Short mmCIF file of C-alpha atoms and ligand atoms in Angstrom, two decimals:
data_model
loop_
_atom_site.label_atom_id
_atom_site.label_comp_id
_atom_site.label_asym_id
_atom_site.label_seq_id
_atom_site.Cartn_x
_atom_site.Cartn_y
_atom_site.Cartn_z
CA MET H 28 22.69 23.96 7.57
CA VAL H 29 19.07 24.73 6.75
CA ALA H 30 15.97 23.89 8.77
CA VAL H 31 13.05 24.01 6.38
CA ALA H 32 10.78 21.22 7.49
CA ASP H 33 9.83 19.10 10.48
CA VAL H 34 9.80 15.83 8.61
CA LEU H 35 11.89 14.57 5.71
CA ILE H 36 10.55 11.71 3.63
CA ALA H 37 13.24 9.98 1.59
CA GLY H 38 11.64 8.28 -1.41
CA ALA H 39 8.65 9.38 -3.48
CA GLY H 40 7.14 5.99 -4.28
CA PRO H 41 3.57 5.20 -3.18
CA THR H 42 4.58 4.88 0.48
CA GLY H 43 6.42 8.19 0.74
CA LEU H 44 3.76 10.03 -1.26
CA THR H 45 0.90 8.66 0.86
CA LEU H 46 2.69 9.82 3.98
CA ALA H 47 3.40 13.22 2.44
CA VAL H 48 -0.30 13.68 1.59
CA ASP H 49 -1.41 12.62 5.07
CA LEU H 50 1.11 14.92 6.79
CA ALA H 51 0.28 17.80 4.45
CA ARG H 52 -3.44 17.61 5.26
CA ARG H 53 -2.49 17.70 8.95
CA GLY H 54 -0.45 20.87 8.40
CA VAL H 55 2.92 19.23 9.16
CA ALA H 56 5.81 20.91 7.34
CA CYS H 57 7.33 18.14 5.32
CA ARG H 58 9.89 17.67 2.53
CA ILE H 59 9.79 14.70 0.20
CA VAL H 60 12.84 13.90 -1.91
CA ASP H 61 13.68 11.25 -4.49
CA LYS H 62 17.11 10.41 -5.81
CA GLU H 63 15.88 9.83 -9.36
CA PRO H 64 15.88 12.83 -11.72
CA VAL H 65 12.50 11.87 -13.23
CA PHE H 66 9.39 10.12 -11.93
CA ALA H 67 9.27 6.35 -12.28
CA THR H 68 7.27 4.79 -15.10
CA GLY H 69 6.05 1.21 -15.09
CA SER H 70 2.89 -0.54 -14.04
CA ARG H 71 4.63 -2.48 -11.19
CA GLY H 72 2.17 -2.62 -8.26
CA ARG H 73 -1.04 -2.50 -10.24
CA GLY H 74 -3.30 -4.43 -7.83
CA MET H 75 -5.00 -2.17 -5.32
CA GLN H 76 -6.65 -3.98 -2.43
CA PRO H 77 -10.00 -2.99 -0.91
CA ARG H 78 -8.41 -1.68 2.30
CA THR H 79 -6.17 0.63 0.27
CA LEU H 80 -9.25 1.91 -1.55
CA GLU H 81 -10.64 2.85 1.86
CA VAL H 82 -7.42 4.67 2.72
CA PHE H 83 -7.59 6.58 -0.54
CA ASP H 84 -11.24 7.39 0.15
CA ASP H 85 -10.16 9.03 3.40
CA LEU H 86 -7.32 10.90 1.64
CA GLY H 87 -9.73 12.26 -0.99
CA LEU H 88 -8.24 10.26 -3.85
CA LEU H 89 -10.77 7.56 -4.53
CA ASP H 90 -12.74 9.25 -7.33
CA ALA H 91 -9.49 9.79 -9.23
CA VAL H 92 -8.42 6.18 -8.65
CA PHE H 93 -11.76 4.89 -9.93
CA ALA H 94 -11.64 7.27 -12.89
CA HIS H 95 -8.30 5.91 -14.05
CA GLY H 96 -8.16 2.16 -13.47
CA SER H 97 -10.38 -0.85 -14.08
CA ALA H 98 -11.69 -3.98 -12.44
CA TYR H 99 -9.57 -7.09 -12.99
CA PRO H 100 -10.64 -8.72 -16.28
CA PRO H 101 -11.49 -12.45 -16.39
CA MET H 102 -8.54 -14.73 -17.12
CA ARG H 103 -8.33 -16.91 -20.21
CA ALA H 104 -5.67 -19.59 -20.54
CA TYR H 105 -4.68 -20.99 -23.93
CA GLN H 106 -2.78 -23.76 -25.55
CA GLY H 107 -1.80 -21.83 -28.66
CA SER H 108 -5.12 -20.42 -29.85
CA GLU H 109 -7.32 -22.94 -28.05
CA VAL H 110 -8.94 -21.72 -24.83
CA VAL H 111 -8.28 -24.39 -22.18
CA TRP H 112 -9.45 -22.58 -19.03
CA GLU H 113 -11.38 -19.49 -18.04
CA GLY H 114 -11.77 -18.03 -14.59
CA VAL H 115 -11.47 -14.97 -12.43
CA MET H 116 -8.71 -14.00 -10.03
CA SER H 117 -11.31 -13.60 -7.30
CA GLU H 118 -15.10 -13.71 -7.46
CA PRO H 119 -16.43 -10.15 -7.46
CA THR H 120 -18.53 -9.38 -4.39
CA ASP H 121 -21.40 -6.92 -4.10
CA PRO H 122 -20.79 -3.89 -1.87
CA THR H 123 -22.42 -4.08 1.55
CA PRO H 124 -23.11 -1.26 4.01
CA ASP H 125 -20.02 -2.20 6.06
CA VAL H 126 -17.70 -2.90 3.08
CA PRO H 127 -18.43 -0.38 0.33
CA TYR H 128 -15.41 -1.36 -1.83
CA PRO H 129 -15.15 -5.14 -1.57
CA ASN H 130 -13.19 -5.81 -4.77
CA GLY H 131 -9.63 -5.17 -5.84
CA TRP H 132 -8.95 -2.54 -8.46
CA MET H 133 -6.29 -2.42 -11.14
CA ILE H 134 -4.37 0.77 -11.70
CA PRO H 135 -0.75 1.02 -12.84
CA GLN H 136 1.64 2.14 -10.12
CA TRP H 137 2.93 5.08 -12.19
CA ARG H 138 -0.65 6.38 -12.29
CA THR H 139 -1.22 5.89 -8.55
CA ALA H 140 1.96 7.83 -7.86
CA ALA H 141 0.89 10.60 -10.27
CA LEU H 142 -2.51 10.88 -8.53
CA LEU H 143 -0.82 11.08 -5.13
CA ARG H 144 1.51 13.80 -6.43
CA GLU H 145 -1.51 15.74 -7.72
CA ARG H 146 -3.17 15.45 -4.32
CA LEU H 147 0.03 16.60 -2.64
CA ALA H 148 0.22 19.56 -5.00
CA GLY H 149 -3.29 20.48 -3.85
CA PHE H 150 -1.76 21.03 -0.39
CA GLY H 151 1.16 22.98 -1.87
CA GLY H 152 3.67 20.12 -1.67
CA GLN H 153 5.97 18.74 -4.33
CA VAL H 154 8.68 16.15 -4.73
CA GLU H 155 12.29 17.34 -4.88
CA LEU H 156 13.72 15.16 -7.63
CA GLY H 157 17.39 14.30 -8.08
CA THR H 158 17.91 14.61 -4.31
CA GLU H 159 19.46 11.62 -2.57
CA LEU H 160 19.62 10.85 1.13
CA VAL H 161 23.26 9.94 1.75
CA ALA H 162 23.87 10.30 5.49
CA LEU H 163 22.03 10.47 8.80
CA GLU H 164 23.08 11.64 12.24
CA GLN H 165 20.73 11.99 15.14
CA ASP H 166 20.56 13.07 18.76
CA GLU H 167 17.70 13.26 21.22
CA ASP H 168 16.31 16.45 19.72
CA GLY H 169 16.52 15.89 16.01
CA VAL H 170 18.10 14.37 12.93
CA ILE H 171 20.61 15.82 10.49
CA ALA H 172 20.06 14.38 7.03
CA THR H 173 22.68 14.92 4.35
CA LEU H 174 21.12 15.25 0.92
CA SER H 175 23.12 15.14 -2.29
CA ARG H 176 21.87 17.10 -5.27
CA ASP H 177 23.79 17.98 -8.44
CA GLY H 178 26.98 16.94 -6.67
CA ARG H 179 26.37 19.36 -3.79
CA ALA H 180 25.66 18.28 -0.22
CA GLU H 181 23.00 19.88 1.96
CA ARG H 182 22.73 19.20 5.67
CA ALA H 183 19.13 19.58 6.82
CA ARG H 184 18.01 19.45 10.45
CA LEU H 185 14.66 17.78 11.04
CA ALA H 186 12.49 16.53 13.84
CA TYR H 187 11.98 13.15 12.10
CA VAL H 188 13.12 11.34 8.95
CA VAL H 189 11.13 8.59 7.26
CA GLY H 190 12.98 6.18 4.99
CA ALA H 191 10.42 5.28 2.32
CA ASP H 192 13.22 4.68 -0.12
CA GLY H 193 12.42 1.14 -1.24
CA GLY H 194 14.09 -2.22 -0.83
CA LYS H 195 17.49 -0.95 -1.94
CA GLY H 196 17.17 2.40 -0.16
CA ALA H 197 19.77 4.15 1.96
CA ALA H 198 17.93 4.82 5.23
CA ARG H 199 17.89 1.25 6.52
CA ARG H 200 21.56 0.79 5.60
CA LEU H 201 22.55 4.09 7.23
CA LEU H 202 20.79 2.99 10.42
CA GLY H 203 22.54 -0.38 10.33
CA VAL H 204 19.23 -2.23 10.56
CA PRO H 205 19.49 -5.81 9.21
CA PHE H 206 17.18 -6.80 6.33
CA GLU H 207 16.63 -10.43 7.18
CA GLY H 208 15.36 -12.98 4.69
CA VAL H 209 16.23 -14.58 1.38
CA THR H 210 16.52 -13.70 -2.28
CA GLN H 211 15.95 -16.58 -4.66
CA GLU H 212 18.60 -16.18 -7.35
CA ASP H 213 17.56 -19.15 -9.50
CA PHE H 214 14.18 -17.80 -10.64
CA ARG H 215 13.19 -14.55 -12.29
CA VAL H 216 10.11 -12.97 -13.84
CA LEU H 217 10.27 -10.40 -16.61
CA VAL H 218 7.61 -7.70 -16.42
CA ALA H 219 7.04 -5.17 -19.20
CA ASP H 220 4.49 -2.61 -20.31
CA VAL H 221 3.79 -3.25 -23.99
CA ARG H 222 1.35 -2.28 -26.70
CA VAL H 223 -0.33 -5.16 -28.45
CA THR H 224 -2.24 -5.22 -31.72
CA GLY H 225 -4.77 -7.94 -32.42
CA LEU H 226 -5.54 -9.09 -28.86
CA ASP H 227 -8.80 -8.24 -27.06
CA ARG H 228 -8.62 -6.08 -23.91
CA GLU H 229 -11.51 -7.90 -22.20
CA HIS H 230 -9.33 -10.74 -20.89
CA TRP H 231 -6.11 -11.39 -19.05
CA HIS H 232 -4.48 -13.80 -21.53
CA LEU H 233 -2.31 -16.62 -20.19
CA TRP H 234 -0.14 -19.40 -21.58
CA ARG H 235 1.74 -22.09 -19.67
CA GLU H 236 5.24 -23.59 -19.91
CA PRO H 237 6.66 -21.07 -19.56
CA MET H 238 3.98 -18.93 -17.94
CA ILE H 239 3.31 -15.91 -20.15
CA GLY H 240 0.65 -13.36 -19.26
CA LEU H 241 -0.74 -10.36 -21.09
CA CYS H 242 -3.03 -8.30 -18.86
CA PRO H 243 -4.73 -5.16 -20.22
CA LEU H 244 -3.91 -2.21 -17.97
CA GLY H 245 -7.11 -0.30 -17.25
CA GLY H 246 -7.08 3.38 -18.13
CA THR H 247 -4.18 2.93 -20.60
CA ASP H 248 -3.63 1.45 -24.05
CA SER H 249 -0.98 -0.95 -22.72
CA PHE H 250 -0.80 -4.50 -21.44
CA GLN H 251 1.41 -5.75 -18.63
CA LEU H 252 3.47 -8.62 -20.04
CA THR H 253 4.87 -11.21 -17.61
CA ILE H 254 7.23 -14.01 -18.58
CA ALA H 255 8.21 -16.46 -15.86
CA ASP H 256 11.82 -17.59 -15.91
CA PRO H 257 12.71 -17.19 -19.60
CA GLU H 258 15.77 -19.24 -20.45
CA ARG H 259 17.41 -16.47 -22.49
CA GLU H 260 18.00 -12.74 -22.20
CA LEU H 261 15.12 -10.62 -23.48
CA ALA H 262 16.11 -6.98 -23.49
CA THR H 263 14.34 -5.33 -26.42
CA LEU H 264 10.87 -5.17 -27.95
CA ALA H 265 12.09 -7.42 -30.76
CA ASP H 266 13.40 -9.98 -28.22
CA LEU H 267 10.10 -9.99 -26.32
CA ALA H 268 7.93 -10.10 -29.46
CA GLY H 269 9.98 -12.97 -30.91
CA TYR H 270 9.87 -14.94 -27.65
CA VAL H 271 6.12 -14.48 -27.12
CA ALA H 272 5.31 -15.48 -30.73
CA GLU H 273 7.59 -18.53 -30.48
CA ARG H 274 6.26 -19.75 -27.11
CA THR H 275 2.56 -19.06 -27.64
CA GLY H 276 2.59 -20.19 -31.26
CA ARG H 277 0.38 -17.21 -32.02
CA THR H 278 0.78 -15.04 -35.10
CA ASP H 279 -2.61 -13.30 -34.84
CA PHE H 280 -1.39 -10.60 -32.43
CA ARG H 281 1.85 -8.71 -32.16
CA LEU H 282 3.75 -6.70 -29.59
CA ASP H 283 4.48 -3.31 -31.12
CA GLY H 284 5.50 -0.94 -28.33
CA LEU H 285 7.59 -1.22 -25.18
CA THR H 286 7.56 1.53 -22.53
CA TRP H 287 9.01 -0.27 -19.48
CA LEU H 288 10.85 -3.50 -18.75
CA THR H 289 12.06 -4.90 -15.45
CA GLU H 290 12.80 -8.22 -13.84
CA TRP H 291 12.17 -9.42 -10.30
CA ARG H 292 13.47 -12.33 -8.30
CA PRO H 293 11.55 -13.69 -5.35
CA ASN H 294 12.85 -11.58 -2.51
CA THR H 295 11.43 -11.98 0.98
CA ARG H 296 13.04 -9.75 3.56
CA MET H 297 12.07 -7.71 6.56
CA ALA H 298 13.86 -5.06 8.58
CA THR H 299 14.34 -6.17 12.17
CA ARG H 300 13.26 -2.72 13.38
CA PHE H 301 11.03 -0.06 11.83
CA GLN H 302 12.26 2.75 14.09
CA VAL H 303 15.65 3.83 15.34
CA GLY H 304 15.28 6.98 17.41
CA ARG H 305 13.85 9.67 15.17
CA VAL H 306 14.18 7.73 11.93
CA LEU H 307 11.41 5.42 10.77
CA LEU H 308 11.24 2.91 7.93
CA ALA H 309 8.13 2.31 5.84
CA GLY H 310 7.04 0.38 2.75
CA ASP H 311 9.57 -1.65 0.77
CA ALA H 312 12.34 -0.07 2.85
CA ALA H 313 10.97 -2.09 5.77
CA HIS H 314 9.72 -5.24 4.02
CA VAL H 315 9.86 -6.76 0.54
CA HIS H 316 8.06 -9.82 -0.73
CA PRO H 317 7.13 -11.45 -4.04
CA PRO H 318 4.45 -9.45 -5.91
CA THR H 319 2.11 -12.48 -5.78
CA GLY H 320 -1.13 -11.50 -4.13
CA GLY H 321 -0.53 -7.79 -4.81
CA GLN H 322 0.44 -6.89 -1.26
CA GLY H 323 3.61 -4.75 -1.50
CA LEU H 324 2.31 -1.35 -2.52
CA ASN H 325 -0.77 -1.87 -0.41
CA THR H 326 1.20 -2.69 2.71
CA GLY H 327 3.43 0.34 2.15
CA VAL H 328 0.43 2.65 1.77
CA GLN H 329 -0.98 1.30 5.01
CA ASP H 330 2.35 1.72 6.81
CA ALA H 331 2.21 5.37 5.81
CA TYR H 332 -1.40 5.66 6.94
CA ASN H 333 -0.55 4.18 10.33
CA LEU H 334 2.44 6.47 10.72
CA GLY H 335 1.04 9.81 9.51
CA TRP H 336 -1.34 10.59 12.37
CA LYS H 337 1.10 9.35 14.99
CA LEU H 338 3.94 11.54 13.70
CA ALA H 339 1.65 14.55 13.55
CA ALA H 340 0.33 13.86 17.07
CA VAL H 341 3.80 13.45 18.57
CA MET H 342 4.93 16.68 16.95
CA GLY H 343 1.83 18.28 18.43
CA GLY H 344 2.85 17.17 21.94
CA ALA H 345 1.58 13.58 22.27
CA PRO H 346 3.91 11.19 24.14
CA GLY H 347 6.79 9.65 22.16
CA SER H 348 5.47 6.22 23.16
CA LEU H 349 2.69 6.76 20.61
CA LEU H 350 5.27 6.73 17.82
CA ALA H 351 6.72 3.47 19.12
CA THR H 352 3.36 1.85 18.43
CA TYR H 353 4.05 2.25 14.69
CA GLU H 354 6.60 -0.56 14.78
CA GLN H 355 4.60 -2.51 17.37
CA GLU H 356 1.55 -2.50 15.10
CA ARG H 357 3.09 -2.69 11.64
CA LEU H 358 5.93 -5.16 12.11
CA PRO H 359 3.59 -8.10 12.84
CA VAL H 360 1.38 -7.09 9.89
CA ALA H 361 4.40 -7.02 7.57
CA ALA H 362 5.51 -10.44 8.85
CA HIS H 363 2.03 -11.81 8.17
CA VAL H 364 1.89 -10.33 4.66
CA LEU H 365 5.36 -11.71 3.90
CA GLY H 366 4.12 -15.18 4.78
CA LEU H 367 0.99 -14.75 2.67
CA SER H 368 2.74 -13.54 -0.50
CA THR H 369 5.43 -16.20 -0.17
CA ARG H 370 2.77 -18.90 0.22
CA LEU H 371 0.90 -17.67 -2.88
CA PHE H 372 4.15 -17.55 -4.82
CA GLU H 373 5.04 -21.11 -3.84
CA GLN H 374 1.56 -22.38 -4.72
CA ARG H 375 1.83 -20.68 -8.15
CA THR H 376 -1.92 -20.05 -7.97
CA MET H 377 -3.67 -17.36 -10.01
CA THR H 378 -6.82 -17.22 -7.91
CA ARG H 379 -7.13 -15.14 -4.76
CA GLY H 380 -9.14 -15.39 -1.56
CA ARG H 381 -10.47 -12.95 0.99
CA GLU H 382 -7.27 -12.58 2.98
CA GLU H 383 -5.48 -10.57 0.28
CA ARG H 384 -8.09 -7.81 0.54
CA GLN H 385 -6.46 -6.65 3.77
CA LEU H 386 -9.83 -5.81 5.32
CA GLY H 387 -9.33 -8.36 8.08
CA LEU H 388 -5.98 -6.97 9.27
CA SER H 389 -6.41 -5.92 12.87
CA TYR H 390 -4.38 -4.32 15.65
CA ARG H 391 -6.41 -6.30 18.22
CA GLY H 392 -4.41 -6.97 21.36
CA GLY H 393 -1.94 -4.26 20.34
CA PRO H 394 -0.68 -1.33 22.40
CA LEU H 395 -3.48 1.05 21.37
CA ALA H 396 -6.47 -1.28 21.58
CA VAL H 397 -8.61 -0.77 24.68
CA ASP H 398 -11.72 -2.90 25.13
CA ASP H 399 -12.96 -3.12 28.73
CA ARG H 400 -16.46 -4.45 28.07
CA PRO H 401 -17.58 -7.35 30.24
CA ALA H 402 -18.87 -9.23 27.19
CA PRO H 403 -17.07 -8.13 24.00
CA GLY H 404 -18.80 -9.00 20.74
CA VAL H 405 -17.44 -10.03 17.35
CA LEU H 406 -16.08 -6.55 16.65
CA ARG H 407 -13.32 -5.59 19.07
CA ALA H 408 -10.90 -2.75 19.71
CA GLY H 409 -8.07 -2.88 17.16
CA ASP H 410 -10.33 -4.05 14.32
CA ARG H 411 -11.01 -2.04 11.18
CA ALA H 412 -13.92 0.36 11.74
CA PRO H 413 -16.69 -0.87 9.40
CA ASP H 414 -18.73 1.53 7.32
CA GLY H 415 -22.49 1.75 7.80
CA PRO H 416 -25.45 4.03 7.14
CA TRP H 417 -25.65 7.14 9.30
CA GLU H 418 -28.23 9.94 9.06
CA GLY H 419 -28.63 9.70 5.28
CA LYS H 420 -24.85 9.48 4.89
CA THR H 421 -22.32 6.85 5.84
CA LEU H 422 -19.93 6.41 8.73
CA PHE H 423 -17.06 6.71 6.25
CA ASP H 424 -18.40 10.21 5.49
CA VAL H 425 -18.08 10.95 9.21
CA PHE H 426 -14.60 9.38 9.48
CA ARG H 427 -13.21 11.12 6.35
CA GLY H 428 -10.54 13.64 7.31
CA PRO H 429 -7.65 13.77 9.79
CA HIS H 430 -9.77 13.71 12.96
CA TRP H 431 -10.79 11.06 15.51
CA THR H 432 -14.45 9.99 15.72
CA LEU H 433 -16.35 9.06 18.86
CA LEU H 434 -19.43 6.95 18.12
CA GLU H 435 -22.07 6.72 20.82
CA PHE H 436 -24.34 3.73 20.22
CA ALA H 437 -27.99 3.53 21.17
CA GLY H 438 -27.79 -0.20 20.33
CA PRO H 439 -26.31 -2.56 17.75
CA ALA H 440 -26.04 -1.04 14.29
CA GLY H 441 -24.89 -2.90 11.18
CA ALA H 442 -21.55 -4.61 11.76
CA TYR H 443 -21.25 -2.91 15.18
CA ASP H 444 -22.58 -5.64 17.50
CA VAL H 445 -22.54 -3.48 20.62
CA ARG H 446 -24.91 -2.94 23.52
CA PRO H 447 -26.82 0.33 24.08
CA GLY H 448 -24.56 2.86 25.77
CA THR H 449 -21.37 1.64 24.09
CA TRP H 450 -18.73 4.20 23.11
CA VAL H 451 -16.41 3.50 20.18
CA LEU H 452 -13.43 5.75 19.58
CA VAL H 453 -12.29 5.46 15.97
CA ARG H 454 -8.68 6.34 15.22
CA PRO H 455 -7.79 8.70 12.39
CA ASP H 456 -6.62 5.67 10.38
CA GLY H 457 -9.98 3.94 10.65
CA TYR H 458 -9.32 1.36 13.38
CA LEU H 459 -11.17 1.03 16.66
CA GLY H 460 -9.04 2.54 19.42
CA VAL H 461 -11.43 2.17 22.34
CA VAL H 462 -14.63 0.15 22.75
CA THR H 463 -16.22 0.66 26.14
CA GLU H 464 -19.45 1.07 28.02
CA ASN H 465 -17.74 3.44 30.43
CA PRO H 466 -17.30 7.06 29.20
CA ALA H 467 -14.50 7.54 31.74
CA THR H 468 -12.43 4.99 29.79
CA VAL H 469 -12.69 7.18 26.69
CA ASP H 470 -11.44 10.24 28.58
CA ALA H 471 -8.63 8.27 30.19
CA CYS H 472 -7.49 6.94 26.84
CA LEU H 473 -7.55 10.15 24.82
CA GLY H 474 -4.24 11.45 26.14
CA HIS H 475 -2.56 8.05 25.92
CA LEU H 476 -3.68 7.81 22.30
CA GLY H 477 -2.33 11.22 21.42
CA CYS H 478 -5.79 12.58 20.86
CA ALA H 479 -6.86 16.09 21.87
CA ARG H 480 -10.58 16.49 22.73
CA ASP H 481 -10.88 19.16 20.01
CA ASP H 482 -9.77 16.65 17.40
CA VAL H 483 -12.72 14.36 18.12
CA VAL H 484 -15.91 14.43 16.06
CA THR H 485 -18.82 12.84 17.93
CA ALA H 486 -21.72 11.03 16.29
CA ARG H 487 -24.73 9.27 17.86
CA VAL H 488 -25.58 6.03 16.10
C1 FAD Z 19 6.68 -6.48 -11.23
C2 FAD Z 19 6.09 -6.01 -9.95
C3 FAD Z 19 4.74 -6.17 -9.71
C4 FAD Z 19 4.19 -5.75 -8.50
N1 FAD Z 19 2.85 -5.91 -8.30
C5 FAD Z 19 2.28 -5.45 -7.15
C6 FAD Z 19 0.85 -5.47 -6.95
O1 FAD Z 19 0.10 -5.92 -7.81
N2 FAD Z 19 0.37 -4.94 -5.78
C7 FAD Z 19 1.19 -4.45 -4.83
O2 FAD Z 19 0.67 -4.02 -3.79
N3 FAD Z 19 2.52 -4.40 -5.00
C8 FAD Z 19 3.09 -4.87 -6.13
N4 FAD Z 19 4.44 -4.77 -6.31
C9 FAD Z 19 5.27 -4.20 -5.26
C10 FAD Z 19 5.27 -2.68 -5.31
O3 FAD Z 19 5.70 -2.24 -6.57
C11 FAD Z 19 6.17 -2.14 -4.21
O4 FAD Z 19 5.82 -2.77 -2.99
C12 FAD Z 19 6.03 -0.63 -4.08
O5 FAD Z 19 6.66 0.03 -5.14
C13 FAD Z 19 6.65 -0.13 -2.76
O6 FAD Z 19 6.51 1.25 -2.69
P1 FAD Z 19 7.53 2.13 -1.85
O7 FAD Z 19 7.06 3.53 -2.03
O8 FAD Z 19 7.67 1.56 -0.50
O9 FAD Z 19 8.94 1.91 -2.57
P2 FAD Z 19 9.38 2.25 -4.05
O10 FAD Z 19 8.22 2.23 -4.98
O11 FAD Z 19 10.54 1.36 -4.35
O12 FAD Z 19 9.88 3.75 -3.97
C14 FAD Z 19 11.08 4.12 -3.33
C15 FAD Z 19 11.58 5.42 -3.91
O13 FAD Z 19 12.73 5.82 -3.16
C16 FAD Z 19 13.68 6.37 -4.04
N5 FAD Z 19 14.99 6.29 -3.38
C17 FAD Z 19 15.77 5.19 -3.23
N6 FAD Z 19 16.86 5.50 -2.53
C18 FAD Z 19 16.79 6.82 -2.22
C19 FAD Z 19 17.63 7.72 -1.50
N7 FAD Z 19 18.79 7.33 -0.96
N8 FAD Z 19 17.24 9.01 -1.39
C20 FAD Z 19 16.07 9.44 -1.95
N9 FAD Z 19 15.25 8.62 -2.64
C21 FAD Z 19 15.60 7.32 -2.77
C22 FAD Z 19 13.54 5.55 -5.30
O14 FAD Z 19 14.01 6.27 -6.42
C23 FAD Z 19 12.02 5.31 -5.36
O15 FAD Z 19 11.36 6.31 -6.13
C24 FAD Z 19 5.02 -5.18 -7.52
C25 FAD Z 19 6.39 -5.02 -7.76
C26 FAD Z 19 6.93 -5.43 -8.96
C27 FAD Z 19 8.40 -5.24 -9.22
#
């Protein structure tokens, strides 16, 4: 048996990689393994929500994300060649001081994963490919994970294991945690990455009956092709090209390259627990939903972001009850997101509102939110910490990094509708932990929140 790391992350999709980056920057010794021998291709989760952009800002990835993707193009629906409708998925909004990245961004999932791997490499970490989690045993002091690689088994002892191994992953099954929900077997959507000649890249092209979409993937020369519920098997480029030409009636463009093809069925399921002892579940391993609304990858990234600082703090001596707040905070969020994506899927709508941006998700009323003011304002403990101008920089500049931030307010400032003398303790994941007018409350909460005084950066606003 070898003990080489404190944490094992099973699964190197966006969730596992985000957690690996966050733990690496906190100096936690961590292994990340994936059962596949090569990295996944495919545009899959290409819609990045504004809240995820903020997470990637904090993790030092945002410039790379913006350098490689694109804004969502306007949609154009046709009957054959005739344009019958034009619109946008959601109206672009101008940045404001409190919301610097208000709009979604499109970037293929394979690229997001590659950027996360690059960031991880910057901290000296790398994914162990072809390494499958096959068994778990745990006691009060640790977990023994059995990993299979090239037909050989390795038993590794760890402080914690995180199952970020997707909807069909092993961790949840090994823990015996039910994955409650439904899979709709009578409907499927084909999704492919294709090259197209003769079609402009300024629009997301759509046809109805059946719904066919060709969306240019920013930062690549490909389009994401979607075909809703085709009545016959389409397995090759020739099949897809023939079907698209037949159903759109268009001969002025052609599909001439296929790099990835998959199919999904509406699948809405949630694990009944996100933690069993020293094993935690995150991302699709904990919840799956239809891709409508572009919530899956985003919710997984934010699971990881909620979990990273708590795991690091508990390994640094914070009470184990802090780790329990991961499930307490994220399970209701996942349930909410499941409802949202299912509703959007059932409505079959192409336009999106504000809710999908995930900026309004809050841990208000949760186990870590302390707000003892006599007259709380609009912004409360548990809410996302808004950005705002600060000494020629921004609050996000102050928040960026693995630390906590204590803001001392001389009066209301921007989105912070607080009275003079208010203290706001901002968690490492950018949510308000404590809002108080009593400095003693801050001190009392630091230990409970797993926060050492040295980890706190203070700023007067
Ligand atoms: C067509 C399509 C479109 C989508 N569009 C969007 C979108 O626009 N926006 C959005 O947010 N989401 C979208 N999603 C959802 C998104 O792709 C997923 O939510 C996301 O991939 C979840 O990431 P993850 O890291 O949790 O899991 P995964 O990406 O599934 O990664 C899990 C990893 O674990 C590995 N693994 C599995 N078992 C083991 C094991 N036993 N040991 C070791 N490794 C293992 C797998 O090989 C895999 O690499 C879409 C999905 C599909 C299919």
